[in-house]
């Protein structure tokens, strides 16, 4: 995924209108591009062409359904460790070697390694976290989600 | 969980995105030997059940200039945490907002909110906005900036048909 800003002027006002409108939703219907295009005064073909271009240039990361991985039966847990600087690379290698570690970030804090465990079953979370503790000799603090709040996040294009 | 094998095939077929053709649901139906009506009604049912949160376009916030982000964390009184968490989650610059257990004594924070902005200064200003919403119910806070991505893999459902 692209992690740098597009140069100014890459997007025109129509691109921006598309991004702003379709973050909120896309129709589930026979001709959804025609329907969504009409609301933006765009033809079906033009909307399809522009979404393809926005995807190619990396202005959008996804276009389609967003699934709730927990509703599909997965289990997740945010974990954190306080890793001494001298051991950091070794611990990172041990942690990342677990396929259940979905992403892992170094963060500016005494708890400097933060990762998400993603497992098919909830019981596997504790097992993986315990084995990381055994392998590294460092406590794995576990922060399972108790409640998730939805979600006003919008990116103004 | 009440999704069946056909739903799972539909998830596997669309988790990379919808095809950019005039009849995207009809196209997906063809891939799976279903009818368009069946695809549409299954998608609507999964939206109803919360398995699909929405069908939409996701902007790349980095490409659009929001390159700074910080994990803000807050120690919020338990009895106010649900109400205030919902308020924080509604903010347009908060992408993820969760209540999580504290890990005392190492970690007193129970509300996590990922803040996004064009610069770190902007993120700090937004952090002040969150602090104003939480008010006296908040006993302390911190913000953790990521300094390095150590691993990143997408969360993908295994295709049981594969």
PDB file of C-alpha atoms in Angstrom:
ATOM      1  CA  UNK A   1       0.000   0.000   0.000  1.00  0.00           C
ATOM      2  CA  UNK A   2       1.167   3.487  -0.892  1.00  0.00           C
ATOM      3  CA  UNK A   3       2.298   5.411   2.217  1.00  0.00           C
ATOM      4  CA  UNK A   4       3.259   8.725   0.658  1.00  0.00           C
ATOM      5  CA  UNK A   5       0.975  11.611  -0.311  1.00  0.00           C
ATOM      6  CA  UNK A   6      -0.034  12.067  -3.945  1.00  0.00           C
ATOM      7  CA  UNK A   7       1.451  15.177  -5.458  1.00  0.00           C
ATOM      8  CA  UNK A   8      -0.924  18.154  -5.327  1.00  0.00           C
ATOM      9  CA  UNK A   9      -3.139  18.402  -8.365  1.00  0.00           C
ATOM     10  CA  UNK A  10      -3.200  14.651  -8.969  1.00  0.00           C
ATOM     11  CA  UNK A  11      -6.870  14.477  -8.061  1.00  0.00           C
ATOM     12  CA  UNK A  12      -9.449  16.726  -9.684  1.00  0.00           C
ATOM     13  CA  UNK A  13     -12.704  17.828  -8.117  1.00  0.00           C
ATOM     14  CA  UNK A  14     -14.605  14.866  -9.600  1.00  0.00           C
ATOM     15  CA  UNK A  15     -12.112  12.397  -8.094  1.00  0.00           C
ATOM     16  CA  UNK A  16     -12.532  14.104  -4.744  1.00  0.00           C
ATOM     17  CA  UNK A  17     -16.311  14.020  -4.976  1.00  0.00           C
ATOM     18  CA  UNK A  18     -16.176  10.274  -5.728  1.00  0.00           C
ATOM     19  CA  UNK A  19     -13.902   9.558  -2.774  1.00  0.00           C
ATOM     20  CA  UNK A  20     -15.990  11.677  -0.430  1.00  0.00           C
ATOM     21  CA  UNK A  21     -19.295  10.141  -1.521  1.00  0.00           C
ATOM     22  CA  UNK A  22     -18.421   6.449  -1.805  1.00  0.00           C
ATOM     23  CA  UNK A  23     -16.687   6.159   1.617  1.00  0.00           C
ATOM     24  CA  UNK A  24     -20.159   6.149   3.091  1.00  0.00           C
ATOM     25  CA  UNK A  25     -21.469   3.311   0.987  1.00  0.00           C
ATOM     26  CA  UNK A  26     -22.055   1.792  -2.428  1.00  0.00           C
ATOM     27  CA  UNK A  27     -25.399   0.378  -3.625  1.00  0.00           C
ATOM     28  CA  UNK A  28     -26.188  -3.326  -3.699  1.00  0.00           C
ATOM     29  CA  UNK A  29     -28.226  -3.407  -6.898  1.00  0.00           C
ATOM     30  CA  UNK A  30     -28.269  -4.523 -10.533  1.00  0.00           C
ATOM     31  CA  UNK A  31     -26.426  -1.469 -11.925  1.00  0.00           C
ATOM     32  CA  UNK A  32     -24.780   0.101  -8.854  1.00  0.00           C
ATOM     33  CA  UNK A  33     -22.278   2.237 -10.771  1.00  0.00           C
ATOM     34  CA  UNK A  34     -25.098   3.787 -12.798  1.00  0.00           C
ATOM     35  CA  UNK A  35     -26.980   4.462  -9.571  1.00  0.00           C
ATOM     36  CA  UNK A  36     -24.000   5.907  -7.658  1.00  0.00           C
ATOM     37  CA  UNK A  37     -22.884   7.823 -10.766  1.00  0.00           C
ATOM     38  CA  UNK A  38     -26.276   9.502 -11.139  1.00  0.00           C
ATOM     39  CA  UNK A  39     -25.917  10.997  -7.667  1.00  0.00           C
ATOM     40  CA  UNK A  40     -22.554  12.465  -8.762  1.00  0.00           C
ATOM     41  CA  UNK A  41     -23.718  13.521 -12.257  1.00  0.00           C
ATOM     42  CA  UNK A  42     -21.380  10.948 -13.798  1.00  0.00           C
ATOM     43  CA  UNK A  43     -22.103   8.256 -16.349  1.00  0.00           C
ATOM     44  CA  UNK A  44     -21.751   4.636 -15.336  1.00  0.00           C
ATOM     45  CA  UNK A  45     -18.720   4.240 -17.618  1.00  0.00           C
ATOM     46  CA  UNK A  46     -17.010   7.351 -16.292  1.00  0.00           C
ATOM     47  CA  UNK A  47     -17.443   6.317 -12.649  1.00  0.00           C
ATOM     48  CA  UNK A  48     -16.041   2.847 -13.355  1.00  0.00           C
ATOM     49  CA  UNK A  49     -13.082   4.327 -15.224  1.00  0.00           C
ATOM     50  CA  UNK A  50     -12.277   6.793 -12.470  1.00  0.00           C
ATOM     51  CA  UNK A  51     -12.493   4.268  -9.632  1.00  0.00           C
ATOM     52  CA  UNK A  52     -10.089   2.055 -11.571  1.00  0.00           C
ATOM     53  CA  UNK A  53      -7.694   4.955 -11.976  1.00  0.00           C
ATOM     54  CA  UNK A  54      -7.927   5.956  -8.308  1.00  0.00           C
ATOM     55  CA  UNK A  55      -7.137   2.389  -7.344  1.00  0.00           C
ATOM     56  CA  UNK A  56      -4.178   2.240  -9.721  1.00  0.00           C
ATOM     57  CA  UNK A  57      -2.609   5.444  -8.378  1.00  0.00           C
ATOM     58  CA  UNK A  58      -3.091   4.262  -4.794  1.00  0.00           C
ATOM     59  CA  UNK A  59      -5.631   6.925  -3.793  1.00  0.00           C
ATOM     60  CA  UNK A  60      -7.927   4.175  -2.534  1.00  0.00           C
ATOM     61  CA  UNK A  61      -6.976   0.969  -0.796  1.00  0.00           C
ATOM     62  CA  UNK A  62     -10.159  -1.034  -1.258  1.00  0.00           C
ATOM     63  CA  UNK A  63     -13.415  -0.951  -3.089  1.00  0.00           C
ATOM     64  CA  UNK A  64     -15.942  -3.520  -1.999  1.00  0.00           C
ATOM     65  CA  UNK A  65     -17.357  -5.195   1.093  1.00  0.00           C
ATOM     66  CA  UNK A  66     -15.711  -4.682   4.493  1.00  0.00           C
ATOM     67  CA  UNK A  67     -16.069  -7.792   6.596  1.00  0.00           C
ATOM     68  CA  UNK A  68     -16.143  -8.025  10.368  1.00  0.00           C
ATOM     69  CA  UNK A  69     -13.517 -10.689  10.905  1.00  0.00           C
ATOM     70  CA  UNK A  70     -14.925 -11.526  14.354  1.00  0.00           C
ATOM     71  CA  UNK A  71     -18.430 -11.973  12.996  1.00  0.00           C
ATOM     72  CA  UNK A  72     -16.910 -14.488  10.567  1.00  0.00           C
ATOM     73  CA  UNK A  73     -15.569 -16.460  13.509  1.00  0.00           C
ATOM     74  CA  UNK A  74     -12.027 -15.195  13.985  1.00  0.00           C
ATOM     75  CA  UNK A  75     -10.500 -14.159  17.314  1.00  0.00           C
ATOM     76  CA  UNK A  76      -8.166 -11.200  17.805  1.00  0.00           C
ATOM     77  CA  UNK A  77      -6.126  -9.705  20.593  1.00  0.00           C
ATOM     78  CA  UNK A  78      -3.875  -6.670  20.831  1.00  0.00           C
ATOM     79  CA  UNK A  79      -0.696  -7.512  22.770  1.00  0.00           C
ATOM     80  CA  UNK A  80       2.206  -5.440  24.037  1.00  0.00           C
ATOM     81  CA  UNK A  81       5.698  -6.157  25.336  1.00  0.00           C
ATOM     82  CA  UNK A  82       8.435  -4.072  26.970  1.00  0.00           C
ATOM     83  CA  UNK A  83      11.471  -5.256  25.041  1.00  0.00           C
ATOM     84  CA  UNK A  84      14.978  -4.174  26.102  1.00  0.00           C
ATOM     85  CA  UNK A  85      16.634  -2.335  23.215  1.00  0.00           C
ATOM     86  CA  UNK A  86      19.563  -4.773  23.038  1.00  0.00           C
ATOM     87  CA  UNK A  87      17.180  -7.702  22.490  1.00  0.00           C
ATOM     88  CA  UNK A  88      14.773  -5.918  20.210  1.00  0.00           C
ATOM     89  CA  UNK A  89      15.706  -7.469  16.875  1.00  0.00           C
ATOM     90  CA  UNK A  90      15.904 -11.001  18.328  1.00  0.00           C
ATOM     91  CA  UNK A  91      12.512 -10.692  20.032  1.00  0.00           C
ATOM     92  CA  UNK A  92      11.010  -9.254  16.861  1.00  0.00           C
ATOM     93  CA  UNK A  93      12.210 -12.277  14.912  1.00  0.00           C
ATOM     94  CA  UNK A  94      10.719 -14.684  17.467  1.00  0.00           C
ATOM     95  CA  UNK A  95       7.392 -12.836  17.581  1.00  0.00           C
ATOM     96  CA  UNK A  96       7.043 -12.393  13.820  1.00  0.00           C
ATOM     97  CA  UNK A  97       7.774 -16.071  13.232  1.00  0.00           C
ATOM     98  CA  UNK A  98       4.293 -16.888  14.596  1.00  0.00           C
ATOM     99  CA  UNK A  99       1.861 -16.889  11.678  1.00  0.00           C
ATOM    100  CA  UNK A 100      -0.859 -15.691  14.096  1.00  0.00           C
ATOM    101  CA  UNK A 101       0.961 -12.345  14.450  1.00  0.00           C
ATOM    102  CA  UNK A 102      -0.972 -10.276  11.918  1.00  0.00           C
ATOM    103  CA  UNK A 103       0.787  -6.976  12.375  1.00  0.00           C
ATOM    104  CA  UNK A 104       3.480  -5.722  14.635  1.00  0.00           C
ATOM    105  CA  UNK A 105       4.575  -2.144  15.305  1.00  0.00           C
ATOM    106  CA  UNK A 106       7.438  -0.597  17.201  1.00  0.00           C
ATOM    107  CA  UNK A 107       6.036   2.277  19.259  1.00  0.00           C
ATOM    108  CA  UNK A 108       7.540   5.086  21.304  1.00  0.00           C
ATOM    109  CA  UNK A 109       6.834   3.883  24.863  1.00  0.00           C
ATOM    110  CA  UNK A 110       8.298   1.615  27.539  1.00  0.00           C
ATOM    111  CA  UNK A 111       5.896  -0.936  26.036  1.00  0.00           C
ATOM    112  CA  UNK A 112       7.620  -0.694  22.686  1.00  0.00           C
ATOM    113  CA  UNK A 113       6.324  -3.696  20.734  1.00  0.00           C
ATOM    114  CA  UNK A 114       2.614  -3.877  19.867  1.00  0.00           C
ATOM    115  CA  UNK A 115       1.135  -6.650  17.799  1.00  0.00           C
ATOM    116  CA  UNK A 116      -2.214  -8.195  16.955  1.00  0.00           C
ATOM    117  CA  UNK A 117      -2.811 -11.935  17.247  1.00  0.00           C
ATOM    118  CA  UNK A 118      -5.358 -13.279  14.784  1.00  0.00           C
ATOM    119  CA  UNK A 119      -6.534 -16.849  15.335  1.00  0.00           C
ATOM    120  CA  UNK A 120      -9.341 -19.026  14.080  1.00  0.00           C
ATOM    121  CA  UNK A 121     -10.437 -19.788  17.650  1.00  0.00           C
ATOM    122  CA  UNK A 122     -10.356 -17.738  20.853  1.00  0.00           C
ATOM    123  CA  UNK A 123      -8.611 -20.523  22.770  1.00  0.00           C
ATOM    124  CA  UNK A 124      -5.582 -20.254  20.488  1.00  0.00           C
ATOM    125  CA  UNK A 125      -4.910 -16.629  21.497  1.00  0.00           C
ATOM    126  CA  UNK A 126      -3.756 -17.531  25.013  1.00  0.00           C
ATOM    127  CA  UNK A 127      -1.666 -20.419  23.721  1.00  0.00           C
ATOM    128  CA  UNK A 128       0.234 -18.267  21.245  1.00  0.00           C
ATOM    129  CA  UNK A 129       0.743 -15.443  23.758  1.00  0.00           C
ATOM    130  CA  UNK A 130       1.992 -17.934  26.357  1.00  0.00           C
ATOM    131  CA  UNK A 131       4.450 -19.482  23.945  1.00  0.00           C
ATOM    132  CA  UNK A 132       5.808 -16.042  22.982  1.00  0.00           C
ATOM    133  CA  UNK A 133       6.376 -15.418  26.710  1.00  0.00           C
ATOM    134  CA  UNK A 134       8.227 -18.709  27.042  1.00  0.00           C
ATOM    135  CA  UNK A 135      10.372 -18.112  23.964  1.00  0.00           C
ATOM    136  CA  UNK A 136      11.333 -14.547  24.852  1.00  0.00           C
ATOM    137  CA  UNK A 137      11.193 -14.520  28.641  1.00  0.00           C
ATOM    138  CA  UNK A 138       9.204 -11.274  28.404  1.00  0.00           C
ATOM    139  CA  UNK A 139       5.638 -10.747  29.599  1.00  0.00           C
ATOM    140  CA  UNK A 140       3.012 -10.410  26.907  1.00  0.00           C
ATOM    141  CA  UNK A 141       0.337  -7.972  28.083  1.00  0.00           C
ATOM    142  CA  UNK A 142      -3.032  -8.779  26.523  1.00  0.00           C
ATOM    143  CA  UNK A 143      -5.587  -6.193  25.580  1.00  0.00           C
ATOM    144  CA  UNK A 144      -8.593  -7.964  24.086  1.00  0.00           C
ATOM    145  CA  UNK A 145     -11.284  -5.679  22.769  1.00  0.00           C
ATOM    146  CA  UNK A 146     -14.134  -5.276  25.256  1.00  0.00           C
ATOM    147  CA  UNK A 147     -16.157  -2.882  23.138  1.00  0.00           C
ATOM    148  CA  UNK A 148     -15.674  -1.325  19.735  1.00  0.00           C
ATOM    149  CA  UNK A 149     -17.150   2.039  18.839  1.00  0.00           C
ATOM    150  CA  UNK A 150     -18.333   2.816  15.312  1.00  0.00           C
ATOM    151  CA  UNK A 151     -16.923   4.860  13.644  1.00  0.00           C
ATOM    152  CA  UNK A 152     -17.074   8.314  12.256  1.00  0.00           C
ATOM    153  CA  UNK A 153     -13.737   8.152  10.481  1.00  0.00           C
ATOM    154  CA  UNK A 154     -13.778   9.996   7.180  1.00  0.00           C
ATOM    155  CA  UNK A 155     -10.959  11.238   5.023  1.00  0.00           C
ATOM    156  CA  UNK A 156     -11.852  14.507   3.327  1.00  0.00           C
ATOM    157  CA  UNK A 157     -10.395  14.314  -0.173  1.00  0.00           C
TER     158      UNK A 157
ATOM    159  CA  UNK B   1     -22.040 -17.600  13.552  1.00  0.00           C
ATOM    160  CA  UNK B   2     -24.731 -18.031  10.966  1.00  0.00           C
ATOM    161  CA  UNK B   3     -23.053 -17.819   7.606  1.00  0.00           C
ATOM    162  CA  UNK B   4     -23.008 -20.867   5.410  1.00  0.00           C
ATOM    163  CA  UNK B   5     -20.524 -22.322   2.941  1.00  0.00           C
ATOM    164  CA  UNK B   6     -21.939 -20.275   0.050  1.00  0.00           C
ATOM    165  CA  UNK B   7     -21.548 -17.078   2.095  1.00  0.00           C
ATOM    166  CA  UNK B   8     -17.947 -18.026   2.749  1.00  0.00           C
ATOM    167  CA  UNK B   9     -17.341 -18.532  -0.974  1.00  0.00           C
ATOM    168  CA  UNK B  10     -18.889 -15.117  -1.574  1.00  0.00           C
ATOM    169  CA  UNK B  11     -16.602 -13.579   1.054  1.00  0.00           C
ATOM    170  CA  UNK B  12     -13.543 -15.234  -0.454  1.00  0.00           C
ATOM    171  CA  UNK B  13     -14.528 -14.002  -3.921  1.00  0.00           C
ATOM    172  CA  UNK B  14     -15.088 -10.365  -2.898  1.00  0.00           C
ATOM    173  CA  UNK B  15     -12.582  -9.704  -0.132  1.00  0.00           C
ATOM    174  CA  UNK B  16     -10.088  -8.464  -2.717  1.00  0.00           C
ATOM    175  CA  UNK B  17     -12.702  -6.007  -3.981  1.00  0.00           C
ATOM    176  CA  UNK B  18     -15.648  -5.772  -6.370  1.00  0.00           C
ATOM    177  CA  UNK B  19     -15.026  -6.105 -10.104  1.00  0.00           C
ATOM    178  CA  UNK B  20     -15.190  -2.791 -11.954  1.00  0.00           C
ATOM    179  CA  UNK B  21     -17.866  -3.731 -14.459  1.00  0.00           C
ATOM    180  CA  UNK B  22     -21.398  -2.374 -14.946  1.00  0.00           C
ATOM    181  CA  UNK B  23     -22.936  -5.378 -13.174  1.00  0.00           C
ATOM    182  CA  UNK B  24     -20.392  -6.259 -10.472  1.00  0.00           C
ATOM    183  CA  UNK B  25     -22.759  -8.461  -8.464  1.00  0.00           C
ATOM    184  CA  UNK B  26     -23.816 -10.294 -11.607  1.00  0.00           C
ATOM    185  CA  UNK B  27     -20.148 -10.832 -12.431  1.00  0.00           C
ATOM    186  CA  UNK B  28     -19.438 -12.262  -8.966  1.00  0.00           C
ATOM    187  CA  UNK B  29     -22.510 -14.475  -9.389  1.00  0.00           C
ATOM    188  CA  UNK B  30     -21.033 -15.861 -12.608  1.00  0.00           C
ATOM    189  CA  UNK B  31     -17.741 -16.690 -10.854  1.00  0.00           C
ATOM    190  CA  UNK B  32     -19.643 -18.670  -8.211  1.00  0.00           C
ATOM    191  CA  UNK B  33     -22.371 -20.189 -10.417  1.00  0.00           C
ATOM    192  CA  UNK B  34     -25.049 -18.291  -8.491  1.00  0.00           C
ATOM    193  CA  UNK B  35     -27.708 -15.871  -9.702  1.00  0.00           C
ATOM    194  CA  UNK B  36     -27.270 -12.141  -9.273  1.00  0.00           C
ATOM    195  CA  UNK B  37     -30.391 -12.077  -7.096  1.00  0.00           C
ATOM    196  CA  UNK B  38     -28.866 -14.653  -4.794  1.00  0.00           C
ATOM    197  CA  UNK B  39     -25.614 -12.694  -4.492  1.00  0.00           C
ATOM    198  CA  UNK B  40     -27.519  -9.489  -3.747  1.00  0.00           C
ATOM    199  CA  UNK B  41     -29.767 -11.094  -1.151  1.00  0.00           C
ATOM    200  CA  UNK B  42     -26.855 -12.861   0.555  1.00  0.00           C
ATOM    201  CA  UNK B  43     -24.851  -9.608   0.701  1.00  0.00           C
ATOM    202  CA  UNK B  44     -27.856  -7.785   2.144  1.00  0.00           C
ATOM    203  CA  UNK B  45     -28.351 -10.527   4.725  1.00  0.00           C
ATOM    204  CA  UNK B  46     -24.693 -10.324   5.788  1.00  0.00           C
ATOM    205  CA  UNK B  47     -24.985  -6.534   6.087  1.00  0.00           C
ATOM    206  CA  UNK B  48     -28.059  -7.081   8.269  1.00  0.00           C
ATOM    207  CA  UNK B  49     -26.151  -9.527  10.496  1.00  0.00           C
ATOM    208  CA  UNK B  50     -23.105  -7.289  10.775  1.00  0.00           C
ATOM    209  CA  UNK B  51     -20.808  -9.750   9.000  1.00  0.00           C
ATOM    210  CA  UNK B  52     -20.382  -7.044   6.350  1.00  0.00           C
ATOM    211  CA  UNK B  53     -19.939  -3.625   7.930  1.00  0.00           C
ATOM    212  CA  UNK B  54     -20.470  -1.763   4.699  1.00  0.00           C
ATOM    213  CA  UNK B  55     -19.807  -1.924   0.990  1.00  0.00           C
ATOM    214  CA  UNK B  56     -17.777   1.134   0.176  1.00  0.00           C
ATOM    215  CA  UNK B  57     -14.619   2.728  -1.084  1.00  0.00           C
ATOM    216  CA  UNK B  58     -11.738   3.037   1.383  1.00  0.00           C
ATOM    217  CA  UNK B  59      -9.551   6.070   0.786  1.00  0.00           C
ATOM    218  CA  UNK B  60      -5.827   5.635   1.309  1.00  0.00           C
ATOM    219  CA  UNK B  61      -5.385   8.252   4.018  1.00  0.00           C
ATOM    220  CA  UNK B  62      -1.618   8.334   3.467  1.00  0.00           C
ATOM    221  CA  UNK B  63      -2.082   9.168  -0.226  1.00  0.00           C
ATOM    222  CA  UNK B  64      -4.547  11.906   0.733  1.00  0.00           C
ATOM    223  CA  UNK B  65      -2.032  13.556   3.032  1.00  0.00           C
ATOM    224  CA  UNK B  66      -2.957  12.130   6.450  1.00  0.00           C
ATOM    225  CA  UNK B  67       0.478  10.690   7.073  1.00  0.00           C
ATOM    226  CA  UNK B  68       0.695  11.186  10.853  1.00  0.00           C
ATOM    227  CA  UNK B  69      -1.089   8.902  13.263  1.00  0.00           C
ATOM    228  CA  UNK B  70      -0.852   8.110  16.923  1.00  0.00           C
ATOM    229  CA  UNK B  71      -2.443   5.576  19.244  1.00  0.00           C
ATOM    230  CA  UNK B  72      -3.954   7.734  21.961  1.00  0.00           C
ATOM    231  CA  UNK B  73      -4.773   5.952  25.209  1.00  0.00           C
ATOM    232  CA  UNK B  74      -6.910   7.176  28.085  1.00  0.00           C
ATOM    233  CA  UNK B  75      -7.693   6.174  31.659  1.00  0.00           C
ATOM    234  CA  UNK B  76     -11.438   6.815  31.767  1.00  0.00           C
ATOM    235  CA  UNK B  77     -13.693   6.169  34.766  1.00  0.00           C
ATOM    236  CA  UNK B  78     -15.405   2.838  34.167  1.00  0.00           C
ATOM    237  CA  UNK B  79     -18.929   4.121  34.675  1.00  0.00           C
ATOM    238  CA  UNK B  80     -18.451   6.808  32.005  1.00  0.00           C
ATOM    239  CA  UNK B  81     -16.274   4.828  29.598  1.00  0.00           C
ATOM    240  CA  UNK B  82     -18.990   3.425  27.298  1.00  0.00           C
ATOM    241  CA  UNK B  83     -20.775   6.733  26.858  1.00  0.00           C
ATOM    242  CA  UNK B  84     -17.569   8.710  26.298  1.00  0.00           C
ATOM    243  CA  UNK B  85     -16.018   6.027  24.087  1.00  0.00           C
ATOM    244  CA  UNK B  86     -19.014   6.241  21.771  1.00  0.00           C
ATOM    245  CA  UNK B  87     -18.566  10.015  21.564  1.00  0.00           C
ATOM    246  CA  UNK B  88     -14.864   9.708  20.755  1.00  0.00           C
ATOM    247  CA  UNK B  89     -15.566   7.008  18.158  1.00  0.00           C
ATOM    248  CA  UNK B  90     -17.879   9.379  16.302  1.00  0.00           C
ATOM    249  CA  UNK B  91     -15.086  11.906  15.666  1.00  0.00           C
ATOM    250  CA  UNK B  92     -14.110  12.102  11.992  1.00  0.00           C
ATOM    251  CA  UNK B  93     -10.365  11.864  12.733  1.00  0.00           C
ATOM    252  CA  UNK B  94     -10.632   8.697  14.871  1.00  0.00           C
ATOM    253  CA  UNK B  95     -10.271   5.511  12.827  1.00  0.00           C
ATOM    254  CA  UNK B  96     -10.420   2.880  15.561  1.00  0.00           C
ATOM    255  CA  UNK B  97     -11.837   3.259  19.042  1.00  0.00           C
ATOM    256  CA  UNK B  98     -11.961   0.463  21.606  1.00  0.00           C
ATOM    257  CA  UNK B  99     -12.436  -0.215  25.288  1.00  0.00           C
ATOM    258  CA  UNK B 100      -9.834  -2.696  26.509  1.00  0.00           C
ATOM    259  CA  UNK B 101      -8.914  -4.013  29.957  1.00  0.00           C
ATOM    260  CA  UNK B 102      -6.263  -2.161  31.950  1.00  0.00           C
ATOM    261  CA  UNK B 103      -3.091  -4.068  32.853  1.00  0.00           C
ATOM    262  CA  UNK B 104      -2.278  -2.595  36.271  1.00  0.00           C
ATOM    263  CA  UNK B 105       0.204  -1.508  37.407  1.00  0.00           C
ATOM    264  CA  UNK B 106       1.934  -1.335  34.002  1.00  0.00           C
ATOM    265  CA  UNK B 107      -0.909   0.097  32.008  1.00  0.00           C
ATOM    266  CA  UNK B 108      -3.725   2.210  33.471  1.00  0.00           C
ATOM    267  CA  UNK B 109      -5.466   3.020  30.166  1.00  0.00           C
ATOM    268  CA  UNK B 110      -8.770   1.509  29.080  1.00  0.00           C
ATOM    269  CA  UNK B 111      -9.805   3.597  26.056  1.00  0.00           C
ATOM    270  CA  UNK B 112      -7.779   3.378  22.839  1.00  0.00           C
ATOM    271  CA  UNK B 113      -8.372   5.821  19.966  1.00  0.00           C
ATOM    272  CA  UNK B 114      -6.272   5.939  16.807  1.00  0.00           C
ATOM    273  CA  UNK B 115      -5.870   9.587  15.736  1.00  0.00           C
ATOM    274  CA  UNK B 116      -4.970  10.706  12.216  1.00  0.00           C
ATOM    275  CA  UNK B 117      -3.748  14.001  10.788  1.00  0.00           C
ATOM    276  CA  UNK B 118      -1.500  15.606   8.211  1.00  0.00           C
ATOM    277  CA  UNK B 119       1.232  16.350  10.774  1.00  0.00           C
ATOM    278  CA  UNK B 120       2.115  15.302  14.292  1.00  0.00           C
ATOM    279  CA  UNK B 121       1.125  18.806  15.449  1.00  0.00           C
ATOM    280  CA  UNK B 122      -2.322  18.224  13.997  1.00  0.00           C
ATOM    281  CA  UNK B 123      -2.542  14.864  15.763  1.00  0.00           C
ATOM    282  CA  UNK B 124      -1.596  16.556  19.048  1.00  0.00           C
ATOM    283  CA  UNK B 125      -4.310  19.189  18.491  1.00  0.00           C
ATOM    284  CA  UNK B 126      -6.833  16.392  17.955  1.00  0.00           C
ATOM    285  CA  UNK B 127      -5.606  14.701  21.092  1.00  0.00           C
ATOM    286  CA  UNK B 128      -6.513  17.916  22.925  1.00  0.00           C
ATOM    287  CA  UNK B 129      -9.998  17.743  21.359  1.00  0.00           C
ATOM    288  CA  UNK B 130     -10.431  14.219  22.736  1.00  0.00           C
ATOM    289  CA  UNK B 131      -9.197  15.351  26.170  1.00  0.00           C
ATOM    290  CA  UNK B 132     -11.825  18.102  26.141  1.00  0.00           C
ATOM    291  CA  UNK B 133     -14.586  15.570  25.425  1.00  0.00           C
ATOM    292  CA  UNK B 134     -13.432  13.229  28.197  1.00  0.00           C
ATOM    293  CA  UNK B 135     -13.064  16.046  30.740  1.00  0.00           C
ATOM    294  CA  UNK B 136     -12.805  15.142  34.426  1.00  0.00           C
ATOM    295  CA  UNK B 137     -13.763  11.477  33.774  1.00  0.00           C
ATOM    296  CA  UNK B 138     -10.233  11.008  32.418  1.00  0.00           C
ATOM    297  CA  UNK B 139      -7.477  10.371  34.974  1.00  0.00           C
ATOM    298  CA  UNK B 140      -4.527  10.261  32.592  1.00  0.00           C
ATOM    299  CA  UNK B 141      -3.498   9.760  28.999  1.00  0.00           C
ATOM    300  CA  UNK B 142      -0.615   9.080  26.676  1.00  0.00           C
ATOM    301  CA  UNK B 143      -0.011   8.804  22.942  1.00  0.00           C
ATOM    302  CA  UNK B 144       2.156   6.201  21.234  1.00  0.00           C
ATOM    303  CA  UNK B 145       3.547   6.944  17.798  1.00  0.00           C
ATOM    304  CA  UNK B 146       4.636   4.061  15.644  1.00  0.00           C
ATOM    305  CA  UNK B 147       8.319   4.294  14.810  1.00  0.00           C
ATOM    306  CA  UNK B 148       8.555   1.191  12.621  1.00  0.00           C
ATOM    307  CA  UNK B 149       6.290  -1.390  10.999  1.00  0.00           C
ATOM    308  CA  UNK B 150       7.745  -4.739  12.086  1.00  0.00           C
ATOM    309  CA  UNK B 151       5.224  -6.950  10.303  1.00  0.00           C
ATOM    310  CA  UNK B 152       2.100  -6.372   8.300  1.00  0.00           C
ATOM    311  CA  UNK B 153      -0.041  -9.068   6.774  1.00  0.00           C
ATOM    312  CA  UNK B 154      -3.634  -8.689   5.735  1.00  0.00           C
ATOM    313  CA  UNK B 155      -6.299 -10.494   7.701  1.00  0.00           C
ATOM    314  CA  UNK B 156      -7.694 -12.874   5.162  1.00  0.00           C
ATOM    315  CA  UNK B 157     -10.258 -15.565   5.648  1.00  0.00           C
ATOM    316  CA  UNK B 158      -9.129 -18.926   4.387  1.00  0.00           C
ATOM    317  CA  UNK B 159     -11.143 -20.012   1.409  1.00  0.00           C
ATOM    318  CA  UNK B 160     -12.610 -23.310   2.605  1.00  0.00           C
ATOM    319  CA  UNK B 161     -13.182 -24.308  -1.002  1.00  0.00           C
ATOM    320  CA  UNK B 162      -9.535 -23.863  -1.903  1.00  0.00           C
TER     321      UNK B 162
END
